Coordinates of C-alpha atoms and ligand atoms in Angstrom, one line a residue:
X150 CA 89.3 61.8 197.4
X151 CA 91.8 62.8 199.4
X152 CA 92.9 61.2 203.0
X153 CA 92.7 62.5 206.0
X154 CA 95.7 64.6 205.8
X155 CA 95.1 66.5 202.3
X156 CA 96.7 63.8 199.7
X157 CA 95.0 64.4 196.5
X158 CA 92.9 61.7 194.8
X159 CA 91.0 60.3 191.9
X160 CA 88.0 62.7 191.8
X161 CA 86.3 64.2 188.7
X162 CA 88.8 66.7 186.1
X163 CA 87.3 68.1 183.4
X164 CA 89.1 69.6 180.1
X165 CA 91.9 72.4 180.4
X166 CA 92.3 76.2 181.5
X167 CA 95.1 77.7 182.1
X168 CA 98.4 76.8 183.4
X169 CA 97.2 78.4 186.8
X170 CA 93.9 77.0 187.3
X171 CA 93.2 74.2 189.1
X172 CA 91.5 71.4 188.1
X173 CA 88.3 69.5 189.6
X174 CA 89.7 67.9 192.7
X175 CA 87.5 65.3 194.9
X176 CA 85.7 67.5 195.5
X177 CA 82.4 65.9 197.2
X178 CA 80.1 68.6 196.8
X179 CA 80.9 68.1 193.4
X180 CA 81.0 64.2 192.9
X181 CA 77.6 64.5 194.6
X182 CA 76.3 67.1 191.5
X183 CA 77.9 64.9 188.5
X184 CA 76.9 61.9 189.7
X185 CA 73.6 63.2 189.4
X186 CA 73.6 64.7 186.0
X187 CA 74.1 61.3 183.8
X188 CA 72.8 61.9 180.9
X189 CA 73.0 66.0 180.8
X190 CA 74.1 67.9 177.6
X191 CA 77.9 68.4 177.4
X192 CA 78.7 72.1 176.7
X193 CA 82.2 71.9 174.2
X194 CA 85.0 74.3 174.2
X195 CA 84.1 77.1 171.4
X196 CA 85.5 76.7 167.7
X197 CA 85.1 79.8 165.2
X198 CA 83.6 83.3 166.0
X199 CA 79.8 84.0 167.5
X200 CA 78.1 86.5 167.9
X201 CA 76.7 88.0 170.8
X202 CA 74.3 90.7 172.9
X203 CA 76.2 89.9 176.1
X204 CA 79.6 87.3 176.3
X205 CA 79.9 86.4 180.4
X206 CA 83.5 85.0 181.5
X207 CA 83.4 82.5 184.9
X208 CA 80.5 79.5 185.4
X209 CA 81.0 80.3 189.0
X210 CA 77.9 81.5 190.7
X211 CA 79.0 85.4 189.4
X212 CA 78.9 84.9 185.9
X213 CA 75.4 82.5 186.2
X214 CA 73.3 84.7 187.6
X215 CA 74.0 87.8 185.6
X216 CA 73.5 85.5 181.9
X217 CA 70.1 84.4 184.4
X218 CA 69.5 87.8 184.8
X219 CA 70.7 89.2 181.7
X220 CA 67.5 86.3 179.8
X221 CA 65.5 87.7 182.7
X222 CA 65.1 91.3 181.7
X223 CA 65.4 90.5 177.3
X224 CA 64.4 87.4 176.9
X225 CA 65.5 87.8 173.3
X226 CA 69.6 89.0 174.3
X227 CA 71.9 86.5 173.0
X228 CA 73.8 85.0 175.3
X229 CA 77.4 83.3 175.3
X230 CA 79.1 82.1 178.7
X231 CA 82.2 80.6 178.8
X232 CA 84.8 78.9 181.1
X233 CA 87.4 77.7 181.1
X234 CA 86.9 74.2 183.6
X235 CA 83.5 74.0 183.8
X236 CA 80.9 76.0 185.4
X237 CA 80.7 75.9 189.4
X238 CA 84.6 74.1 189.0
X239 CA 86.1 77.2 190.6
X240 CA 85.2 78.4 194.1
X241 CA 81.0 78.1 193.0
X242 CA 80.8 74.7 193.6
X243 CA 84.6 74.0 196.2
X244 CA 82.4 75.9 198.9
X245 CA 81.0 76.0 202.9
X246 CA 77.3 76.2 201.9
X247 CA 76.4 78.9 204.0
X248 CA 73.8 81.6 201.7
X249 CA 75.0 84.4 204.3
X250 CA 73.8 87.9 204.2
X251 CA 76.0 91.6 205.4
X252 CA 73.9 91.5 208.2
X253 CA 76.8 90.9 210.0
X254 CA 78.7 93.4 208.9
X255 CA 76.2 96.5 209.5
X256 CA 78.2 98.4 212.0
X257 CA 81.2 98.6 208.6
X258 CA 79.1 98.9 205.5
X259 CA 76.9 102.4 207.1
X260 CA 80.9 102.8 208.2
X261 CA 82.3 103.3 204.6
X262 CA 78.5 104.2 202.7
X263 CA 76.1 105.8 205.2
X264 CA 72.7 104.2 206.9
X265 CA 70.6 104.6 203.9
X266 CA 72.9 102.7 201.8
X267 CA 74.2 100.7 203.6
X268 CA 70.8 99.3 204.7
X269 CA 69.5 99.1 200.8
X270 CA 73.1 96.8 200.3
X271 CA 72.1 94.6 203.7
X272 CA 68.4 94.0 202.5
X273 CA 69.5 93.4 199.0
X274 CA 72.3 90.6 200.4
X275 CA 69.2 89.3 202.5
X276 CA 66.7 89.5 199.4
X277 CA 69.2 87.1 197.4
X278 CA 68.8 84.0 199.8
X279 CA 65.3 84.2 198.8
X280 CA 65.9 84.8 195.6
X281 CA 68.5 80.9 195.9
X282 CA 65.2 79.8 197.7
X283 CA 62.4 80.8 194.9
X284 CA 65.0 80.3 192.5
X285 CA 64.9 76.2 193.5
X286 CA 61.7 75.5 194.2
X287 CA 60.2 77.1 191.1
X288 CA 63.2 76.0 188.7
X289 CA 63.0 72.5 190.6
X290 CA 66.5 72.0 191.6
X291 CA 66.9 70.0 194.2
X292 CA 70.0 72.3 196.1
X293 CA 69.9 71.0 199.1
X294 CA 68.8 74.5 200.4
X295 CA 67.1 74.4 204.3
X296 CA 66.8 78.0 205.3
X297 CA 67.3 77.9 209.1
X298 CA 69.3 80.2 209.4
X299 CA 73.2 81.6 210.9
X300 CA 74.8 80.3 214.8
X301 CA 78.0 82.7 215.3
X302 CA 79.9 82.4 218.4
X303 CA 82.6 82.6 220.0
X304 CA 85.5 80.6 219.6
X305 CA 88.2 82.6 222.0
X306 CA 87.6 84.9 224.1
X307 CA 89.2 87.9 222.0
X308 CA 85.9 87.2 219.9
X309 CA 83.6 88.0 223.1
X310 CA 80.9 89.9 221.9
X311 CA 81.9 89.9 218.1
X312 CA 77.7 90.3 217.5
X313 CA 77.5 92.9 219.6
X314 CA 78.5 96.1 217.0
X315 CA 75.6 94.3 213.5
X316 CA 73.1 94.1 216.2
X317 CA 73.5 98.0 217.5
X318 CA 73.8 98.9 213.9
X319 CA 70.9 96.8 212.7
X320 CA 68.2 98.2 215.8
X321 CA 69.9 102.0 214.9
X322 CA 68.3 100.8 210.8
X323 CA 65.1 99.4 211.9
X324 CA 66.5 96.2 211.4
X325 CA 65.1 94.7 214.2
X326 CA 65.8 91.4 215.3
X327 CA 68.3 90.3 212.4
X328 CA 71.4 89.7 214.8
X329 CA 69.5 88.2 218.2
X330 CA 72.3 87.3 221.3
X331 CA 72.5 84.0 222.4
X332 CA 75.0 82.8 225.5
X333 CA 77.2 79.5 225.1
X334 CA 74.8 77.3 227.1
X335 CA 71.4 77.9 224.0
X336 CA 74.5 77.7 221.6
X337 CA 76.2 74.0 222.9
X338 CA 71.7 72.9 223.2
X339 CA 71.9 73.7 219.5
X340 CA 75.0 72.3 218.2
X341 CA 77.3 70.3 221.1
X342 CA 79.8 72.6 220.3
X343 CA 82.1 72.0 223.3
X344 CA 84.6 75.1 222.3
X345 CA 82.3 78.1 221.8
X346 CA 80.9 80.7 223.9
X347 CA 78.5 82.9 223.7
X348 CA 77.6 84.3 220.5
X349 CA 73.7 85.4 218.1
X350 CA 71.5 83.8 215.3
X351 CA 70.7 85.5 212.5
X352 CA 67.8 83.7 211.2
X353 CA 68.2 84.6 207.0
X354 CA 70.8 82.3 206.5
X355 CA 70.8 78.8 205.0
X356 CA 72.5 76.3 203.6
X357 CA 73.4 74.8 200.6
X358 CA 74.7 71.9 198.9
X359 CA 76.8 74.3 196.8
X360 CA 77.6 72.1 193.3
X361 CA 74.4 71.2 193.1
X362 CA 72.9 74.6 193.2
X363 CA 75.9 76.4 189.9
X364 CA 75.3 72.5 188.3
X365 CA 71.6 73.9 188.3
X366 CA 71.5 77.5 187.4
X367 CA 73.3 75.6 184.2
X368 CA 71.0 73.6 183.2
X369 CA 68.7 76.3 183.6
X370 CA 70.7 78.5 181.3
X371 CA 70.9 75.5 178.9
X372 CA 67.5 75.3 179.1
X373 CA 66.7 79.5 178.0
X374 CA 68.7 79.3 175.6
X375 CA 72.0 80.6 176.8
X376 CA 75.7 79.0 174.8
X377 CA 77.2 77.1 177.6
X378 CA 81.5 77.0 176.6
X379 CA 83.3 74.5 179.4
X380 CA 87.3 74.2 178.4
X381 CA 87.2 77.5 176.9
X382 CA 89.6 80.0 178.8
X383 CA 89.7 83.8 178.1
X384 CA 93.6 84.3 176.9
X385 CA 92.8 87.4 176.2
X386 CA 90.1 90.6 176.4
X387 CA 89.5 93.0 173.6
X388 CA 88.8 96.4 175.6
X389 CA 87.7 97.7 171.9
X390 CA 83.9 99.4 170.9
X391 CA 83.3 96.0 170.1
X392 CA 84.4 94.4 173.7
X393 CA 85.6 90.6 172.8
X394 CA 87.0 87.4 174.0
X395 CA 89.3 85.6 172.4
X396 CA 89.6 81.3 173.8
X397 CA 92.0 78.9 171.7
X398 CA 89.6 77.9 168.9
X399 CA 87.3 81.4 168.7
X400 CA 86.3 84.6 169.7
X401 CA 82.9 86.2 171.4
X402 CA 82.2 89.2 169.9
X403 CA 79.6 90.6 172.2
X404 CA 77.6 94.1 173.6
X405 CA 78.6 94.0 176.5
X406 CA 81.4 91.4 178.6
X407 CA 80.4 90.5 182.0
X408 CA 83.7 89.0 183.9
X409 CA 83.2 87.0 186.9
X410 CA 86.9 85.7 187.0
X411 CA 86.4 85.5 191.2
X412 CA 89.7 84.9 192.5
X413 CA 91.8 84.6 188.6
X414 CA 90.3 88.6 188.3
X415 CA 93.6 88.9 191.1
X416 CA 95.1 88.7 187.1
X417 CA 93.9 91.0 185.2
X418 CA 96.4 94.1 185.2
X419 CA 93.4 96.7 186.5
X420 CA 92.7 94.2 189.0
X421 CA 96.3 92.8 190.4
X422 CA 96.5 94.9 193.1
X423 CA 93.3 95.1 193.8
X424 CA 93.0 91.4 194.7
X425 CA 94.4 88.6 196.3
X426 CA 93.6 84.9 195.6
X427 CA 93.5 83.3 199.3
X428 CA 92.7 79.6 200.1
X429 CA 90.0 78.3 202.1
X430 CA 90.0 74.9 202.9
X431 CA 87.0 72.7 204.2
X432 CA 87.2 68.8 206.1
X433 CA 83.5 66.5 205.1
X434 CA 83.0 63.6 208.4
X435 CA 81.9 59.7 206.9
X436 CA 77.9 59.5 207.8
X437 CA 77.5 60.4 211.1
X438 CA 73.5 61.0 211.9
X439 CA 73.1 59.6 214.7
X440 CA 76.1 61.8 216.5
X441 CA 74.5 64.4 214.9
X442 CA 71.9 63.5 217.0
X443 CA 74.0 63.3 220.0
X444 CA 75.2 66.6 219.8
X445 CA 71.2 68.1 218.9
X446 CA 72.8 69.8 215.9
X447 CA 69.2 69.0 214.3
X448 CA 67.5 72.1 213.2
X449 CA 69.9 72.8 210.5
X450 CA 71.1 75.9 211.1
X451 CA 74.5 76.9 209.6
X452 CA 77.6 77.4 213.0
X453 CA 80.4 79.6 212.3
X454 CA 82.6 82.2 214.7
X455 CA 84.1 85.3 214.5
X456 CA 88.0 84.9 213.8
X457 CA 89.5 86.9 210.6
X458 CA 90.7 83.0 209.8
X459 CA 86.4 82.2 210.2
X460 CA 85.9 78.4 210.5
X461 CA 82.4 77.3 208.9
X462 CA 80.3 74.5 209.1
X463 CA 77.0 73.0 208.1
X464 CA 75.5 69.5 208.6
X465 CA 74.1 67.6 205.1
X466 CA 71.7 66.1 203.9
X467 CA 73.4 62.8 204.5
X468 CA 74.7 63.3 208.2
X469 CA 78.3 65.0 207.9
X470 CA 79.7 67.7 208.7
X471 CA 81.7 69.6 206.4
X472 CA 84.1 71.7 208.4
X473 CA 86.6 74.7 207.0
X474 CA 88.8 77.9 207.6
X475 CA 89.5 80.0 206.1
X476 CA 92.8 82.2 205.6
X477 CA 94.4 80.0 203.4
X478 CA 97.9 80.1 201.6
X479 CA 98.4 83.3 200.1
X480 CA 98.3 83.2 196.1
X481 CA 101.9 85.4 194.5
X482 CA 101.8 87.3 191.8
X483 CA 98.0 87.5 192.0
X484 CA 98.4 83.3 191.0
X485 CA 95.5 80.9 192.0
X486 CA 98.3 78.0 192.9
X487 CA 97.1 73.8 193.7
X488 CA 98.2 75.3 197.1
X489 CA 94.5 76.7 197.5
X490 CA 92.7 73.7 195.7
X491 CA 95.3 71.0 198.3
X492 CA 96.9 72.6 200.6
X493 CA 98.4 68.9 203.7
X494 CA 99.1 71.5 206.5
X495 CA 95.8 73.8 206.0
X496 CA 94.2 70.5 205.8
X497 CA 96.1 69.2 209.2
X498 CA 95.1 72.2 210.9
X499 CA 90.8 72.0 210.2
X500 CA 90.9 68.8 211.4
X501 CA 91.7 69.6 214.7
X502 CA 90.1 72.3 215.3
X503 CA 87.5 70.1 213.8
X504 CA 88.2 67.4 217.0
X505 CA 88.7 71.0 219.5
X506 CA 85.0 71.8 218.8
X507 CA 83.4 68.8 218.4
X508 CA 85.3 66.5 220.9
X509 CA 82.8 63.3 220.3
X510 CA 84.3 63.1 216.4
X511 CA 87.7 61.8 218.0
X512 CA 87.8 58.6 216.0
X513 CA 85.3 60.0 212.5
X514 CA 86.7 59.3 209.5
X515 CA 87.5 62.4 207.4
X516 CA 86.9 61.0 203.5
X517 CA 86.8 64.2 201.6
X518 CA 89.8 67.2 202.1
X519 CA 89.4 70.6 199.5
X520 CA 90.2 73.5 199.3
X521 CA 90.0 76.6 196.2
X522 CA 91.1 80.4 195.9
X523 CA 89.4 83.4 197.8
X524 CA 88.9 86.7 196.7
X525 CA 90.1 88.7 198.9
X526 CA 90.0 92.5 198.9
X527 CA 90.7 95.4 201.2
X528 CA 86.8 96.4 202.8
X529 CA 86.0 92.9 202.5
X530 CA 83.1 93.3 200.4
X531 CA 82.5 92.6 196.8
X532 CA 82.7 95.7 194.0
X533 CA 82.1 96.9 190.9
X534 CA 83.7 98.4 187.9
X535 CA 83.5 98.6 184.4
X536 CA 87.1 98.5 182.6
X537 CA 89.0 100.0 178.9
X538 CA 87.2 103.7 177.6
X539 CA 84.3 102.1 176.9
X540 CA 82.5 100.7 179.8
X541 CA 81.4 98.1 178.0
X542 CA 83.5 95.5 179.9
X543 CA 82.2 94.7 183.6
X544 CA 83.2 93.4 186.6
X545 CA 82.3 92.0 189.7
X546 CA 84.9 90.6 192.5
X547 CA 86.2 90.4 196.1
X548 CA 83.9 88.3 197.3
X549 CA 86.7 88.1 200.6
X550 CA 84.6 84.5 201.3
X551 CA 81.6 85.8 201.3
X552 CA 79.5 85.6 197.8
X553 CA 77.1 82.2 197.8
X554 CA 73.6 85.1 198.3
X555 CA 75.5 87.9 197.4
X556 CA 76.5 87.1 194.3
X557 CA 72.3 86.6 193.6
X558 CA 72.3 90.8 194.2
X559 CA 75.5 91.6 192.6
X560 CA 74.9 89.9 189.4
X561 CA 71.1 91.4 189.5
X562 CA 73.5 95.1 188.4
X563 CA 76.2 93.7 186.8
X564 CA 73.0 92.2 184.5
X565 CA 71.3 95.8 184.5
X566 CA 75.2 97.3 183.4
X567 CA 75.5 94.6 180.2
X568 CA 71.7 95.5 178.8
X569 CA 72.7 99.5 179.7
X570 CA 69.9 99.6 182.4
X571 CA 70.4 102.6 184.8
X572 CA 68.7 102.3 188.2
X573 CA 68.9 101.1 192.2
X574 CA 71.3 98.7 190.7
X575 CA 73.6 99.9 188.9
X576 CA 74.1 103.7 191.1
X577 CA 74.7 101.3 194.4
X578 CA 77.6 102.3 196.5
X579 CA 79.4 98.7 194.9
X580 CA 79.9 100.0 191.4
X581 CA 82.5 102.5 192.7
X582 CA 85.9 100.3 191.0
X583 CA 88.5 99.0 193.9
X584 CA 88.2 100.8 197.7
X585 CA 91.5 100.8 197.4
X586 CA 94.9 99.1 195.9
X587 CA 97.5 97.1 197.9
X588 CA 101.4 97.7 197.8
X589 CA 103.2 96.2 194.2
X590 CA 104.9 93.5 194.5
X591 CA 106.9 92.0 195.6
X592 CA 105.9 93.8 198.6
X593 CA 102.5 92.6 198.9
X594 CA 103.2 88.7 199.0
X595 CA 105.4 89.4 201.4
X596 CA 103.3 91.6 203.5
X597 CA 100.7 89.3 202.8
X598 CA 102.6 85.8 204.0
X599 CA 103.4 87.8 206.8
X600 CA 100.1 89.4 207.9
X601 CA 98.6 85.8 207.4
X602 CA 101.7 84.7 209.8
X603 CA 100.6 86.9 212.2
X604 CA 96.7 86.7 212.5
X605 CA 97.0 82.2 212.6
X606 CA 99.9 83.0 216.0
X607 CA 97.5 85.4 217.3
X608 CA 94.8 83.4 216.7
X609 CA 95.0 80.0 217.2
X610 CA 97.6 81.8 221.0
X611 CA 93.8 83.3 221.9
X612 CA 92.1 79.5 221.7
X613 CA 94.6 77.9 223.7
X614 CA 93.2 80.6 226.1
X615 CA 97.1 82.3 225.6
X616 CA 97.2 86.2 224.5
X617 CA 98.5 87.2 221.0
X618 CA 102.2 87.5 222.1
X619 CA 103.4 91.5 220.9
X620 CA 105.2 92.3 217.3
X621 CA 101.0 89.5 216.1
X622 CA 98.8 91.8 217.6
X623 CA 101.2 94.2 215.9
X624 CA 100.7 92.4 211.8
X625 CA 96.8 91.3 212.2
X626 CA 95.6 95.6 211.6
X627 CA 97.5 95.8 209.4
X628 CA 95.5 92.7 208.0
X629 CA 93.1 95.8 206.3
X630 CA 95.2 98.4 205.4
X631 CA 95.7 99.7 201.5
X632 CA 96.5 102.4 200.1
X633 CA 94.3 105.3 198.5
X634 CA 92.3 105.2 195.9
X635 CA 94.7 108.2 195.3
X636 CA 97.9 106.6 194.5
X637 CA 96.1 104.0 192.1
X638 CA 98.1 103.9 189.3
X639 CA 97.6 105.9 186.5
X640 CA 98.2 103.7 184.0
X641 CA 95.6 101.8 185.5
X642 CA 92.5 105.1 186.0
X643 CA 90.3 104.3 183.3
X644 CA 90.3 107.0 180.2
X645 CA 88.0 108.8 178.9
X646 CA 86.2 107.7 176.1
X647 CA 88.0 107.9 172.3
X648 CA 85.4 110.0 169.6
Ligands
FAD863 C1 86.7 76.4 199.9 C2 86.0 77.7 200.2 C3 84.4 78.1 201.1 C4 83.9 79.0 200.7 N1 82.6 78.8 201.6 C5 81.8 79.8 200.8 C6 80.4 79.8 202.6 O1 80.6 79.0 203.0 N2 79.8 80.9 201.9 C7 80.1 81.5 201.0 O2 78.8 82.8 201.4 N3 81.4 82.5 200.2 C8 82.0 80.6 200.2 N4 82.9 80.7 199.5 C9 83.0 82.2 198.2 C10 81.8 82.2 197.2 O3 81.7 80.7 197.2 C11 82.6 82.7 196.1 O4 82.1 84.3 195.9 C12 80.7 82.1 195.4 O5 80.4 81.2 195.0 C13 81.5 83.6 193.8 O6 82.0 82.8 192.7 P1 82.6 83.0 191.6 O7 81.7 83.1 191.0 O8 82.9 84.9 192.3 O9 84.1 83.3 191.3 P2 84.0 81.4 190.7 O10 83.0 80.1 191.0 O11 85.2 81.4 190.8 O12 84.1 81.1 189.4 C14 84.7 81.9 188.6 C15 85.1 80.8 187.4 O13 86.3 82.0 186.2 C16 86.5 80.6 185.5 N5 87.3 81.1 185.1 C17 88.7 81.6 185.6 N6 90.0 82.6 184.4 C18 89.1 82.1 183.4 C19 89.5 82.9 181.7 N7 90.4 83.5 181.9 N8 89.0 82.1 180.7 C20 87.9 81.5 181.5 N9 86.9 81.1 183.1 C21 88.2 82.0 183.7 C22 86.9 79.5 186.6 O14 87.1 78.7 186.1 C23 85.4 79.9 187.2 O15 85.0 78.5 187.3 C24 84.7 80.5 199.7 C25 84.9 80.3 198.8 C26 86.1 78.7 198.8 C27 86.8 78.4 197.6

């Protein structure tokens, strides 16, 4: 638990990881999920050398869904999954529980990939929400899934009309009804949020309790014979003809390796300039079902705004409001740092936003506050690629704060890549490596800090009804800045396979 200021107190903890891996903190979702696990089988650290068809590194949604995909496509395959901490202890067990598609960024998908691929990718991202629903039902995993859609509204006049571009793009692609405009009165009637203006409803979104989903995936994988080793960090990756993952007391030699490292992917030398770990923080109220009913927020919808430092919220099954905000601390040199997990300043700001949106919650107690690291990438979409010379080490990262549902889609790609399948998934536009590169250090960290501060100042001013300063307005667009792929350092380019 933390107090409102975000000071940490005792919470569930797990085994050691590398120095820059945070231990599991006071995350309500994880507390709830681990408490429900009484008597569940442990997944001890790896000891000795093992062989596998597929070795998955990372027990977040990307790794877990990938392992599941492999068990479905190749039931006899030997799959080993390792995680430095525990399954779901990274972003996957500590996020806002928004299972949402890419319908809200359709215009960007079209601009980058063309209409046909954009429509396919958006549909697949939405089908991933169906998959979560179907998986939890079929496998009897109660992850508190509520398929009630997403309310997306302007929290300052600067965001007015943010949904118009995706709505227009969806119409042009024949995807009518995936983005439905609402006025401020309709948003207020459904949520009681006083600070919001016009917005839109996206019917396909679902709220989930993410740690219950992650731990449920872990349980199902164990049932299917996947060997899971928690407290097992990858210390080295041998990018050889037979790739190997080296751990403190063992080694996995595999036909293929899949890396689902989330923000920790920024520590890989090839991806250091392609992803930046950025903090995101959540505060949680005590159970307030009566107040939630008075607000009128009883439909189970997700609720968020259109800022760059986006606010996201949901009502939990026991009537609490979980309210978060992205765009937190920047991880220097690609590191996940303690400020990603507990940042008192960010927590105070998120708590203030919650009270601004819902003045009726002024006196409500906040029982938990926590954060996590998001893998922010140029282009704001995940990308998939391969490392080394042999095309047998695959990765996905760059989910940029929208990975709960998309990870179930991207895992379809990774599972197929690991098994050597060539189809619409493994040849889709996301399988392209990093879409661009950030400048080298120290420019990267200094620039990220300056741009982040400018965005924060600009969006705060806009919420007060003021204009952003000229300097902040000039710096803000740099959030989308990347160096083109052409300037990718030569030493990182994939060489042709050695014979
Ligand atoms: C606070 C917060 C709120 C968010 N809210 C939302 C949301 O509401 N909706 C949404 O769609 N997305 C959200 N996201 C993003 C989303 O959680 C992720 O994109 C998604 O869960 C996919 O995560 P992942 O599997 O890529 O990474 P993670 O879940 O971080 O998993 C990576 C795993 O790799 C392990 N690992 C790292 N290094 C090593 C190593 N060397 N050896 C072995 N294991 C290692 C870690 O222990 C970790 O378990 C949020 C993220 C955060 C932090």
